[in-house]
Short mmCIF file of the C-alpha atoms (twelve columns), coordinates in Angstrom:
data_MODEL
# 
_entry.id   MODEL 
# 
loop_
_atom_site.group_PDB 
_atom_site.id 
_atom_site.type_symbol 
_atom_site.label_atom_id 
_atom_site.label_alt_id 
_atom_site.label_comp_id 
_atom_site.label_asym_id 
_atom_site.label_seq_id 
_atom_site.Cartn_x 
_atom_site.Cartn_y 
_atom_site.Cartn_z 
_atom_site.pdbx_PDB_model_num 
ATOM 1   C CA . UNK A 1   130.610 49.853 137.740 1 
ATOM 2   C CA . UNK A 2   128.927 50.675 141.050 1 
ATOM 3   C CA . UNK A 3   131.024 51.023 144.163 1 
ATOM 4   C CA . UNK A 4   129.364 48.488 146.486 1 
ATOM 5   C CA . UNK A 5   131.438 49.768 149.488 1 
ATOM 6   C CA . UNK A 6   129.457 53.022 149.551 1 
ATOM 7   C CA . UNK A 7   126.004 51.370 149.191 1 
ATOM 8   C CA . UNK A 8   124.136 50.353 152.351 1 
ATOM 9   C CA . UNK A 9   123.948 46.623 152.790 1 
ATOM 10  C CA . UNK A 10  120.257 45.629 152.843 1 
ATOM 11  C CA . UNK A 11  121.313 42.470 154.685 1 
ATOM 12  C CA . UNK A 12  122.724 44.268 157.707 1 
ATOM 13  C CA . UNK A 13  121.067 41.870 160.203 1 
ATOM 14  C CA . UNK A 14  122.945 38.778 158.944 1 
ATOM 15  C CA . UNK A 15  125.345 37.153 161.337 1 
ATOM 16  C CA . UNK A 16  128.440 38.147 159.425 1 
ATOM 17  C CA . UNK A 17  127.388 41.765 159.281 1 
ATOM 18  C CA . UNK A 18  126.536 41.781 163.025 1 
ATOM 19  C CA . UNK A 19  129.898 40.174 163.771 1 
ATOM 20  C CA . UNK A 20  131.728 42.651 161.737 1 
ATOM 21  C CA . UNK A 21  129.932 45.461 163.694 1 
ATOM 22  C CA . UNK A 22  131.006 43.832 166.963 1 
ATOM 23  C CA . UNK A 23  134.626 43.643 165.745 1 
ATOM 24  C CA . UNK A 24  134.560 47.230 164.549 1 
ATOM 25  C CA . UNK A 25  133.396 48.300 168.080 1 
ATOM 26  C CA . UNK A 26  136.286 46.382 169.620 1 
ATOM 27  C CA . UNK A 27  138.844 47.879 167.205 1 
ATOM 28  C CA . UNK A 28  137.233 51.322 167.488 1 
ATOM 29  C CA . UNK A 29  137.381 51.216 171.329 1 
ATOM 30  C CA . UNK A 30  140.976 49.980 171.262 1 
ATOM 31  C CA . UNK A 31  142.078 52.966 169.172 1 
ATOM 32  C CA . UNK A 32  139.755 55.446 170.998 1 
ATOM 33  C CA . UNK A 33  141.409 54.605 174.296 1 
ATOM 34  C CA . UNK A 34  144.996 53.964 173.134 1 
ATOM 35  C CA . UNK A 35  146.436 57.545 173.504 1 
ATOM 36  C CA . UNK A 36  144.401 58.146 176.711 1 
ATOM 37  C CA . UNK A 37  145.757 54.875 178.154 1 
ATOM 38  C CA . UNK A 38  149.351 56.053 177.577 1 
ATOM 39  C CA . UNK A 39  148.628 59.459 179.174 1 
ATOM 40  C CA . UNK A 40  146.928 57.735 182.161 1 
ATOM 41  C CA . UNK A 41  149.799 55.201 182.578 1 
ATOM 42  C CA . UNK A 42  152.212 58.182 183.388 1 
ATOM 43  C CA . UNK A 43  150.040 58.746 186.513 1 
ATOM 44  C CA . UNK A 44  149.554 55.016 187.330 1 
ATOM 45  C CA . UNK A 45  145.875 55.477 186.439 1 
ATOM 46  C CA . UNK A 46  143.659 53.265 184.406 1 
ATOM 47  C CA . UNK A 47  140.360 53.594 182.492 1 
ATOM 48  C CA . UNK A 48  138.345 53.731 185.615 1 
ATOM 49  C CA . UNK A 49  140.152 56.884 186.669 1 
ATOM 50  C CA . UNK A 50  139.584 58.256 183.199 1 
ATOM 51  C CA . UNK A 51  135.790 57.729 183.461 1 
ATOM 52  C CA . UNK A 52  135.664 59.316 186.944 1 
ATOM 53  C CA . UNK A 53  137.733 62.346 185.752 1 
ATOM 54  C CA . UNK A 54  135.665 62.672 182.566 1 
ATOM 55  C CA . UNK A 55  132.209 62.556 184.261 1 
ATOM 56  C CA . UNK A 56  133.256 64.754 187.206 1 
ATOM 57  C CA . UNK A 57  134.663 67.250 184.671 1 
ATOM 58  C CA . UNK A 58  131.359 67.227 182.684 1 
ATOM 59  C CA . UNK A 59  129.301 67.565 185.786 1 
ATOM 60  C CA . UNK A 60  131.057 69.697 188.403 1 
ATOM 61  C CA . UNK A 61  129.478 69.350 191.861 1 
ATOM 62  C CA . UNK A 62  127.923 66.043 191.088 1 
ATOM 63  C CA . UNK A 63  127.302 63.645 194.029 1 
ATOM 64  C CA . UNK A 64  129.074 60.351 194.599 1 
ATOM 65  C CA . UNK A 65  125.580 58.780 194.220 1 
ATOM 66  C CA . UNK A 66  125.175 60.329 190.752 1 
ATOM 67  C CA . UNK A 67  128.645 59.098 189.682 1 
ATOM 68  C CA . UNK A 68  127.838 55.549 190.916 1 
ATOM 69  C CA . UNK A 69  124.620 55.753 188.944 1 
ATOM 70  C CA . UNK A 70  126.463 56.683 185.757 1 
ATOM 71  C CA . UNK A 71  129.403 54.283 186.063 1 
ATOM 72  C CA . UNK A 72  127.336 51.254 187.322 1 
ATOM 73  C CA . UNK A 73  130.108 50.108 189.563 1 
ATOM 74  C CA . UNK A 74  130.134 49.137 193.231 1 
ATOM 75  C CA . UNK A 75  130.859 51.674 195.939 1 
ATOM 76  C CA . UNK A 76  134.007 49.744 196.816 1 
ATOM 77  C CA . UNK A 77  135.409 50.026 193.244 1 
ATOM 78  C CA . UNK A 78  134.612 53.787 193.074 1 
ATOM 79  C CA . UNK A 79  136.024 54.312 196.526 1 
ATOM 80  C CA . UNK A 80  139.380 52.964 195.590 1 
ATOM 81  C CA . UNK A 81  139.662 55.045 192.428 1 
ATOM 82  C CA . UNK A 82  138.136 58.201 193.945 1 
ATOM 83  C CA . UNK A 83  140.295 58.047 197.079 1 
ATOM 84  C CA . UNK A 84  143.483 57.965 194.847 1 
ATOM 85  C CA . UNK A 85  142.247 60.876 192.722 1 
ATOM 86  C CA . UNK A 86  141.481 62.983 195.864 1 
ATOM 87  C CA . UNK A 87  144.721 62.004 197.539 1 
ATOM 88  C CA . UNK A 88  146.727 62.933 194.518 1 
ATOM 89  C CA . UNK A 89  144.980 66.257 194.033 1 
ATOM 90  C CA . UNK A 90  142.853 65.697 190.933 1 
ATOM 91  C CA . UNK A 91  139.445 65.793 192.584 1 
ATOM 92  C CA . UNK A 92  138.088 67.708 195.596 1 
ATOM 93  C CA . UNK A 93  135.120 66.446 197.702 1 
ATOM 94  C CA . UNK A 94  132.905 68.900 199.591 1 
ATOM 95  C CA . UNK A 95  129.852 68.283 201.751 1 
ATOM 96  C CA . UNK A 96  126.410 68.981 200.173 1 
ATOM 97  C CA . UNK A 97  124.867 72.371 200.883 1 
ATOM 98  C CA . UNK A 98  121.499 70.952 201.940 1 
ATOM 99  C CA . UNK A 99  122.490 67.535 202.948 1 
ATOM 100 C CA . UNK A 100 125.884 67.446 204.660 1 
ATOM 101 C CA . UNK A 101 126.076 63.666 204.130 1 
ATOM 102 C CA . UNK A 102 126.384 64.152 200.320 1 
ATOM 103 C CA . UNK A 103 129.825 64.414 198.900 1 
ATOM 104 C CA . UNK A 104 129.987 66.856 195.945 1 
ATOM 105 C CA . UNK A 105 132.803 66.158 193.456 1 
ATOM 106 C CA . UNK A 106 134.709 68.659 191.372 1 
ATOM 107 C CA . UNK A 107 138.044 68.579 189.462 1 
ATOM 108 C CA . UNK A 108 140.852 70.607 190.794 1 
ATOM 109 C CA . UNK A 109 142.892 72.662 188.278 1 
ATOM 110 C CA . UNK A 110 145.251 69.656 188.141 1 
ATOM 111 C CA . UNK A 111 142.313 67.365 187.395 1 
ATOM 112 C CA . UNK A 112 140.855 69.758 184.819 1 
ATOM 113 C CA . UNK A 113 144.140 69.876 183.057 1 
ATOM 114 C CA . UNK A 114 144.427 66.082 182.830 1 
ATOM 115 C CA . UNK A 115 140.731 65.894 181.677 1 
ATOM 116 C CA . UNK A 116 141.394 68.534 178.949 1 
ATOM 117 C CA . UNK A 117 144.409 66.508 177.655 1 
ATOM 118 C CA . UNK A 118 142.562 63.183 177.651 1 
ATOM 119 C CA . UNK A 119 139.477 64.688 175.990 1 
ATOM 120 C CA . UNK A 120 141.376 66.771 173.452 1 
ATOM 121 C CA . UNK A 121 142.978 63.562 172.014 1 
ATOM 122 C CA . UNK A 122 139.664 61.743 171.875 1 
ATOM 123 C CA . UNK A 123 137.801 64.769 170.455 1 
ATOM 124 C CA . UNK A 124 140.355 65.030 167.614 1 
ATOM 125 C CA . UNK A 125 139.781 61.322 166.767 1 
ATOM 126 C CA . UNK A 126 135.987 61.583 166.894 1 
ATOM 127 C CA . UNK A 127 136.082 64.926 164.876 1 
ATOM 128 C CA . UNK A 128 138.219 63.302 162.158 1 
ATOM 129 C CA . UNK A 129 135.865 60.299 161.899 1 
ATOM 130 C CA . UNK A 130 132.771 62.563 161.874 1 
ATOM 131 C CA . UNK A 131 134.264 64.777 159.153 1 
ATOM 132 C CA . UNK A 132 135.113 61.791 156.968 1 
ATOM 133 C CA . UNK A 133 131.660 60.228 157.466 1 
ATOM 134 C CA . UNK A 134 129.505 63.304 156.940 1 
ATOM 135 C CA . UNK A 135 126.524 64.661 158.875 1 
ATOM 136 C CA . UNK A 136 123.931 61.984 157.760 1 
ATOM 137 C CA . UNK A 137 126.247 59.154 158.800 1 
ATOM 138 C CA . UNK A 138 127.013 60.853 162.123 1 
ATOM 139 C CA . UNK A 139 123.274 60.976 162.900 1 
ATOM 140 C CA . UNK A 140 122.968 57.254 161.999 1 
ATOM 141 C CA . UNK A 141 125.961 56.479 164.083 1 
ATOM 142 C CA . UNK A 142 124.385 58.244 167.081 1 
ATOM 143 C CA . UNK A 143 121.217 56.311 166.608 1 
ATOM 144 C CA . UNK A 144 123.131 53.043 166.620 1 
ATOM 145 C CA . UNK A 145 125.103 53.967 169.763 1 
ATOM 146 C CA . UNK A 146 121.899 55.154 171.532 1 
ATOM 147 C CA . UNK A 147 120.392 51.771 170.620 1 
ATOM 148 C CA . UNK A 148 123.274 50.064 172.485 1 
ATOM 149 C CA . UNK A 149 122.632 52.159 175.680 1 
ATOM 150 C CA . UNK A 150 120.137 50.818 178.186 1 
ATOM 151 C CA . UNK A 151 116.767 52.560 178.386 1 
ATOM 152 C CA . UNK A 152 117.415 54.261 181.695 1 
ATOM 153 C CA . UNK A 153 120.702 55.882 180.532 1 
ATOM 154 C CA . UNK A 154 119.148 56.554 177.087 1 
ATOM 155 C CA . UNK A 155 116.857 59.103 178.749 1 
ATOM 156 C CA . UNK A 156 119.973 61.131 179.737 1 
ATOM 157 C CA . UNK A 157 120.451 62.022 176.004 1 
ATOM 158 C CA . UNK A 158 116.909 62.977 175.149 1 
ATOM 159 C CA . UNK A 159 116.431 66.706 174.459 1 
ATOM 160 C CA . UNK A 160 119.739 67.823 176.037 1 
ATOM 161 C CA . UNK A 161 122.110 66.500 173.367 1 
ATOM 162 C CA . UNK A 162 124.847 65.588 175.799 1 
ATOM 163 C CA . UNK A 163 125.196 63.834 179.042 1 
ATOM 164 C CA . UNK A 164 127.048 66.742 180.524 1 
ATOM 165 C CA . UNK A 165 124.107 69.098 179.939 1 
ATOM 166 C CA . UNK A 166 121.447 66.571 180.928 1 
ATOM 167 C CA . UNK A 167 120.131 66.792 184.427 1 
ATOM 168 C CA . UNK A 168 121.331 64.056 186.753 1 
ATOM 169 C CA . UNK A 169 118.630 62.186 188.574 1 
ATOM 170 C CA . UNK A 170 120.432 61.177 191.698 1 
ATOM 171 C CA . UNK A 171 119.319 62.289 195.114 1 
ATOM 172 C CA . UNK A 172 122.492 62.099 197.068 1 
ATOM 173 C CA . UNK A 173 124.919 60.450 199.357 1 
ATOM 174 C CA . UNK A 174 125.487 56.816 198.830 1 
# 
């Protein structure tokens, strides 16, 4: 007898299949963020803090404008989170070298340590899932995720392989 679970479903665009995909994203995101949420809670931080720490860690010296462009949040929302991270010694801001109005962001050692801890847990989870799925499935998964990303941000992944290695487009100090 054939194992139907391992065979691709040719009816993958049916409503029940799409809804199952949506639910799997919800459950996957819940479990992807669970351990990080516990770690962040010890600092009275939330997911917004995590995103800022992650992207500043991946792009040391990035501008506030570039961070706003990635996160797609308001200046006011970023200001609240960023001010707390700077005040508590996780991020340092320096003026730009060519445009002093720019604020260049980098993690402090304390920030880098937190970023390593948060990413280590998530890398382990993703690595386990990748290993279980295999290389072909991982490539398919990446295509699906890329299809969920808006066209502007999709360009960040072309050629470079990762956002952290892709050039940021921003021009400076918002």
